[in-house]
Amino acid sequence: MPAEDTHAIAVRLDELLQDRGMTLTELSGRIGLTLANLSILKTGKAKAIRFSTLEAICRELDCQPGDLLTYAKSKGDQR
Amino acid sequence: MLSALIAVFRIANWLNWIMAALFAFLGLLLLIDPSHFRDMFMEAFTDRAESDAVFQWLLWSCLMGLPVAAAVHVILTRLVAMIRDTQAGAAFSESNAKRLTTIAWALLAINMVDLAYGQLSVWASAVSGEYFGWAPSLTGWFTVPLLLVLARLFREGAAMREDLEGTV
């Protein structure tokens, strides 16, 4: 089983929140996800994301899934 | 309910060791003063070979009780640990899978001893003419692979649970 921080999917939640001037706590309240879980997603420690979570984030941040998640070929390209 | 089950298993384990101690004590008496017991059996059995067979059966039965008690101890303590994990909300874990595997091997050990005990009883019955009551049973043998499969399922469950923990 691969380690949780080795996948090549980068989560750009931080940038999206900055662009929208929204805090993680605010987003957490809007989409009904705990701050702890949202923090796990933000730091790239999540192993999987539910479609319902993705849908809620895209709805609240007015973005596409591709804006939130990007594929980086190597680990160094992720950040 | 689960707490009551823990108490039952703990009491069962105590009884298990008390019985093992009694068997060990009797086995020790048989080893220390075999002639006393042989003479005693001679009163019931006219033939020397018959009384010897009864003596051997009793001695080996006492000795076989010890590994069985150890195996039962392993099973009961692992069961208590599994119930505790379940109470804590972590039924599907790698440690519980390992415990189930251990229980399976302990049960296999009991089955092996039972088989040896069966052979001993059949031999003693044939020599002495006295029936020493043993019948083969497949239940225990079926339980071993069943527990190993269950352990595998627990491992899969633990992996799924771990994945789910990382899902947001």
Short mmCIF file of C-alpha atoms in Angstrom, two decimals:
data_model
loop_
_atom_site.label_atom_id
_atom_site.label_comp_id
_atom_site.label_asym_id
_atom_site.label_seq_id
_atom_site.Cartn_x
_atom_site.Cartn_y
_atom_site.Cartn_z
CA MET A 1 0.00 0.00 0.00
CA PRO A 2 1.49 3.38 -0.98
CA ALA A 3 2.16 5.92 1.71
CA GLU A 4 -0.46 8.62 1.98
CA ASP A 5 1.87 11.44 0.94
CA THR A 6 3.28 9.79 -2.18
CA HIS A 7 0.34 10.26 -4.58
CA ALA A 8 0.79 12.69 -7.45
CA ILE A 9 -2.51 14.53 -6.96
CA ALA A 10 -2.07 18.03 -5.59
CA VAL A 11 -4.93 19.77 -3.80
CA ARG A 12 -5.14 23.51 -4.49
CA LEU A 13 -7.67 24.32 -1.82
CA ASP A 14 -5.44 26.90 -0.16
CA GLU A 15 -5.05 28.93 -3.36
CA LEU A 16 -8.77 28.75 -4.14
CA LEU A 17 -9.65 29.93 -0.64
CA GLN A 18 -7.18 32.82 -0.93
CA ASP A 19 -8.62 33.85 -4.30
CA ARG A 20 -12.16 33.83 -2.86
CA GLY A 21 -11.12 35.46 0.41
CA MET A 22 -12.67 32.63 2.35
CA THR A 23 -11.33 30.86 5.43
CA LEU A 24 -11.17 27.11 5.92
CA THR A 25 -13.54 27.40 8.89
CA GLU A 26 -16.08 29.27 6.78
CA LEU A 27 -15.92 26.69 4.01
CA SER A 28 -16.23 23.95 6.57
CA GLY A 29 -19.47 25.46 7.86
CA ARG A 30 -20.86 25.96 4.37
CA ILE A 31 -20.26 22.44 3.09
CA GLY A 32 -20.92 20.62 6.36
CA LEU A 33 -17.52 18.94 6.57
CA THR A 34 -15.50 18.99 9.78
CA LEU A 35 -12.57 21.36 9.95
CA ALA A 36 -10.30 18.42 10.71
CA ASN A 37 -11.31 16.57 7.52
CA LEU A 38 -11.07 19.72 5.43
CA SER A 39 -7.61 20.32 6.86
CA ILE A 40 -6.63 16.77 5.88
CA LEU A 41 -7.77 17.53 2.33
CA LYS A 42 -5.96 20.87 2.26
CA THR A 43 -2.66 19.42 3.39
CA GLY A 44 -2.85 16.63 0.80
CA LYS A 45 -3.07 13.89 3.42
CA ALA A 46 -6.46 12.62 2.23
CA LYS A 47 -6.48 9.20 0.57
CA ALA A 48 -9.77 9.75 -1.25
CA ILE A 49 -12.42 12.38 -1.80
CA ARG A 50 -16.15 11.73 -2.05
CA PHE A 51 -18.05 13.12 -5.04
CA SER A 52 -20.42 14.78 -2.57
CA THR A 53 -17.49 16.63 -0.93
CA LEU A 54 -16.07 17.60 -4.31
CA GLU A 55 -19.47 18.82 -5.45
CA ALA A 56 -19.99 20.89 -2.28
CA ILE A 57 -16.54 22.51 -2.52
CA CYS A 58 -17.01 23.32 -6.22
CA ARG A 59 -20.43 24.78 -5.47
CA GLU A 60 -19.20 27.00 -2.65
CA LEU A 61 -15.97 28.08 -4.32
CA ASP A 62 -17.59 28.34 -7.76
CA CYS A 63 -14.91 26.25 -9.42
CA GLN A 64 -14.39 23.07 -11.41
CA PRO A 65 -12.94 19.84 -9.95
CA GLY A 66 -9.87 20.45 -12.14
CA ASP A 67 -9.30 23.77 -10.36
CA LEU A 68 -9.14 21.97 -7.04
CA LEU A 69 -7.19 18.87 -8.02
CA THR A 70 -4.18 18.76 -10.30
CA TYR A 71 -1.98 15.92 -11.38
CA ALA A 72 1.75 16.39 -10.89
CA LYS A 73 4.07 13.99 -12.69
CA SER A 74 6.65 13.88 -9.95
CA LYS A 75 6.44 14.57 -6.27
CA GLY A 76 8.57 17.69 -6.71
CA ASP A 77 6.00 19.16 -9.14
CA GLN A 78 3.17 18.94 -6.65
CA ARG A 79 3.84 22.16 -4.79
CA MET B 1 -23.51 -7.50 27.09
CA LEU B 2 -19.89 -7.43 25.93
CA SER B 3 -18.66 -6.65 29.46
CA ALA B 4 -20.60 -9.68 30.72
CA LEU B 5 -18.96 -11.78 28.02
CA ILE B 6 -15.52 -10.61 29.17
CA ALA B 7 -16.39 -11.63 32.73
CA VAL B 8 -17.60 -15.06 31.53
CA PHE B 9 -14.39 -15.65 29.56
CA ARG B 10 -12.24 -14.57 32.51
CA ILE B 11 -14.08 -16.95 34.85
CA ALA B 12 -13.79 -19.69 32.23
CA ASN B 13 -10.05 -19.10 32.08
CA TRP B 14 -9.76 -19.34 35.86
CA LEU B 15 -11.71 -22.63 35.80
CA ASN B 16 -9.48 -23.78 32.95
CA TRP B 17 -6.34 -23.25 35.05
CA ILE B 18 -7.92 -24.76 38.16
CA MET B 19 -8.74 -27.89 36.15
CA ALA B 20 -5.21 -27.89 34.67
CA ALA B 21 -3.74 -27.64 38.17
CA LEU B 22 -5.87 -30.58 39.33
CA PHE B 23 -4.79 -32.64 36.33
CA ALA B 24 -1.15 -31.67 36.93
CA PHE B 25 -1.47 -32.63 40.60
CA LEU B 26 -2.95 -36.01 39.72
CA GLY B 27 -0.27 -36.53 37.05
CA LEU B 28 2.40 -35.68 39.61
CA LEU B 29 0.96 -38.21 42.08
CA LEU B 30 0.96 -40.85 39.35
CA LEU B 31 4.62 -40.11 38.58
CA ILE B 32 5.74 -39.93 42.21
CA ASP B 33 4.10 -43.14 43.39
CA PRO B 34 3.13 -45.23 40.35
CA SER B 35 3.11 -48.53 42.24
CA HIS B 36 0.36 -47.32 44.56
CA PHE B 37 -1.91 -46.57 41.61
CA ARG B 38 -0.94 -49.73 39.73
CA ASP B 39 -1.88 -51.80 42.79
CA MET B 40 -5.13 -49.90 43.06
CA PHE B 41 -5.96 -50.64 39.43
CA MET B 42 -4.99 -54.29 39.91
CA GLU B 43 -7.92 -54.62 42.30
CA ALA B 44 -10.32 -53.64 39.51
CA PHE B 45 -8.49 -55.33 36.66
CA THR B 46 -7.29 -58.89 37.06
CA ASP B 47 -4.73 -58.74 34.27
CA ARG B 48 -1.48 -56.75 34.73
CA ALA B 49 -1.55 -55.49 31.12
CA GLU B 50 -5.10 -54.18 31.59
CA SER B 51 -4.27 -52.24 34.76
CA ASP B 52 -1.08 -50.92 33.10
CA ALA B 53 -3.13 -49.64 30.17
CA VAL B 54 -5.50 -47.84 32.54
CA PHE B 55 -2.53 -46.34 34.39
CA GLN B 56 -0.91 -45.16 31.16
CA TRP B 57 -4.22 -43.74 29.95
CA LEU B 58 -4.71 -41.77 33.17
CA LEU B 59 -1.11 -40.51 33.24
CA TRP B 60 -1.09 -39.35 29.61
CA SER B 61 -4.57 -37.85 29.94
CA CYS B 62 -3.28 -35.72 32.81
CA LEU B 63 -0.22 -34.66 30.82
CA MET B 64 -2.30 -33.85 27.74
CA GLY B 65 -4.50 -31.59 29.83
CA LEU B 66 -1.62 -29.12 30.25
CA PRO B 67 -1.05 -28.10 26.59
CA VAL B 68 -4.83 -27.98 26.15
CA ALA B 69 -5.13 -25.62 29.14
CA ALA B 70 -2.39 -23.42 27.67
CA ALA B 71 -4.18 -23.35 24.30
CA VAL B 72 -7.52 -22.56 25.96
CA HIS B 73 -5.79 -19.74 27.86
CA VAL B 74 -4.50 -18.33 24.56
CA ILE B 75 -7.99 -18.53 23.01
CA LEU B 76 -9.80 -16.94 25.96
CA THR B 77 -7.30 -14.10 26.48
CA ARG B 78 -7.35 -13.26 22.76
CA LEU B 79 -11.16 -13.30 22.79
CA VAL B 80 -11.20 -10.88 25.74
CA ALA B 81 -8.75 -8.59 23.92
CA MET B 82 -10.90 -8.71 20.78
CA ILE B 83 -14.05 -7.83 22.70
CA ARG B 84 -12.22 -4.91 24.34
CA ASP B 85 -11.16 -3.61 20.92
CA THR B 86 -14.73 -3.98 19.71
CA GLN B 87 -15.97 -1.99 22.72
CA ALA B 88 -13.47 0.73 21.79
CA GLY B 89 -14.93 0.78 18.26
CA ALA B 90 -11.99 -0.89 16.56
CA ALA B 91 -13.28 -4.37 15.77
CA PHE B 92 -11.73 -4.49 12.31
CA SER B 93 -8.05 -4.04 13.04
CA GLU B 94 -4.80 -5.74 12.14
CA SER B 95 -4.29 -6.78 15.78
CA ASN B 96 -7.69 -8.52 15.85
CA ALA B 97 -6.82 -10.33 12.63
CA LYS B 98 -3.60 -11.54 14.27
CA ARG B 99 -5.55 -12.63 17.36
CA LEU B 100 -7.96 -14.64 15.21
CA THR B 101 -5.02 -16.33 13.50
CA THR B 102 -3.53 -17.15 16.92
CA ILE B 103 -6.88 -18.57 18.05
CA ALA B 104 -6.99 -20.72 14.90
CA TRP B 105 -3.51 -22.18 15.63
CA ALA B 106 -4.41 -22.74 19.28
CA LEU B 107 -7.54 -24.59 18.19
CA LEU B 108 -5.45 -26.67 15.81
CA ALA B 109 -3.17 -27.56 18.72
CA ILE B 110 -6.21 -28.65 20.77
CA ASN B 111 -7.41 -30.77 17.83
CA MET B 112 -4.00 -32.43 17.57
CA VAL B 113 -3.96 -33.22 21.29
CA ASP B 114 -7.52 -34.51 21.01
CA LEU B 115 -6.44 -36.78 18.18
CA ALA B 116 -3.57 -38.11 20.28
CA TYR B 117 -5.95 -38.53 23.21
CA GLY B 118 -8.28 -40.46 20.91
CA GLN B 119 -5.51 -42.82 19.88
CA LEU B 120 -4.60 -43.32 23.52
CA SER B 121 -8.23 -43.99 24.48
CA VAL B 122 -8.76 -46.44 21.63
CA TRP B 123 -5.58 -48.30 22.61
CA ALA B 124 -6.47 -48.30 26.33
CA SER B 125 -10.03 -49.44 25.58
CA ALA B 126 -8.75 -52.29 23.40
CA VAL B 127 -6.20 -53.48 25.97
CA SER B 128 -8.30 -53.09 29.11
CA GLY B 129 -11.71 -53.93 27.72
CA GLU B 130 -13.01 -50.79 29.41
CA TYR B 131 -14.56 -48.09 27.19
CA PHE B 132 -12.71 -44.77 27.59
CA GLY B 133 -15.20 -42.69 25.66
CA TRP B 134 -13.78 -40.83 22.70
CA ALA B 135 -15.34 -40.14 19.34
CA PRO B 136 -13.76 -38.31 16.41
CA SER B 137 -15.27 -34.94 15.61
CA LEU B 138 -14.81 -32.82 12.50
CA THR B 139 -16.22 -29.65 14.07
CA GLY B 140 -12.90 -28.51 15.51
CA TRP B 141 -11.05 -29.26 12.27
CA PHE B 142 -13.56 -27.23 10.25
CA THR B 143 -13.30 -24.34 12.68
CA VAL B 144 -9.56 -23.86 12.08
CA PRO B 145 -9.79 -22.92 8.35
CA LEU B 146 -12.97 -21.00 9.12
CA LEU B 147 -11.09 -18.84 11.63
CA LEU B 148 -8.19 -18.36 9.23
CA VAL B 149 -10.64 -17.14 6.56
CA LEU B 150 -12.26 -14.88 9.15
CA ALA B 151 -8.82 -13.49 10.04
CA ARG B 152 -8.28 -12.71 6.36
CA LEU B 153 -11.66 -10.92 6.27
CA PHE B 154 -10.65 -8.91 9.34
CA ARG B 155 -7.43 -7.90 7.57
CA GLU B 156 -9.42 -6.74 4.54
CA GLY B 157 -11.85 -4.93 6.85
CA ALA B 158 -8.96 -3.22 8.63
CA ALA B 159 -7.51 -2.08 5.29
CA MET B 160 -10.93 -0.76 4.18
CA ARG B 161 -11.37 1.02 7.48
CA GLU B 162 -7.94 2.60 7.12
CA ASP B 163 -8.85 3.79 3.63
CA LEU B 164 -12.14 5.15 4.87
CA GLU B 165 -10.34 7.09 7.59
CA GLY B 166 -8.43 8.96 4.87
CA THR B 167 -11.58 9.70 2.88
CA VAL B 168 -13.03 13.17 3.13
#
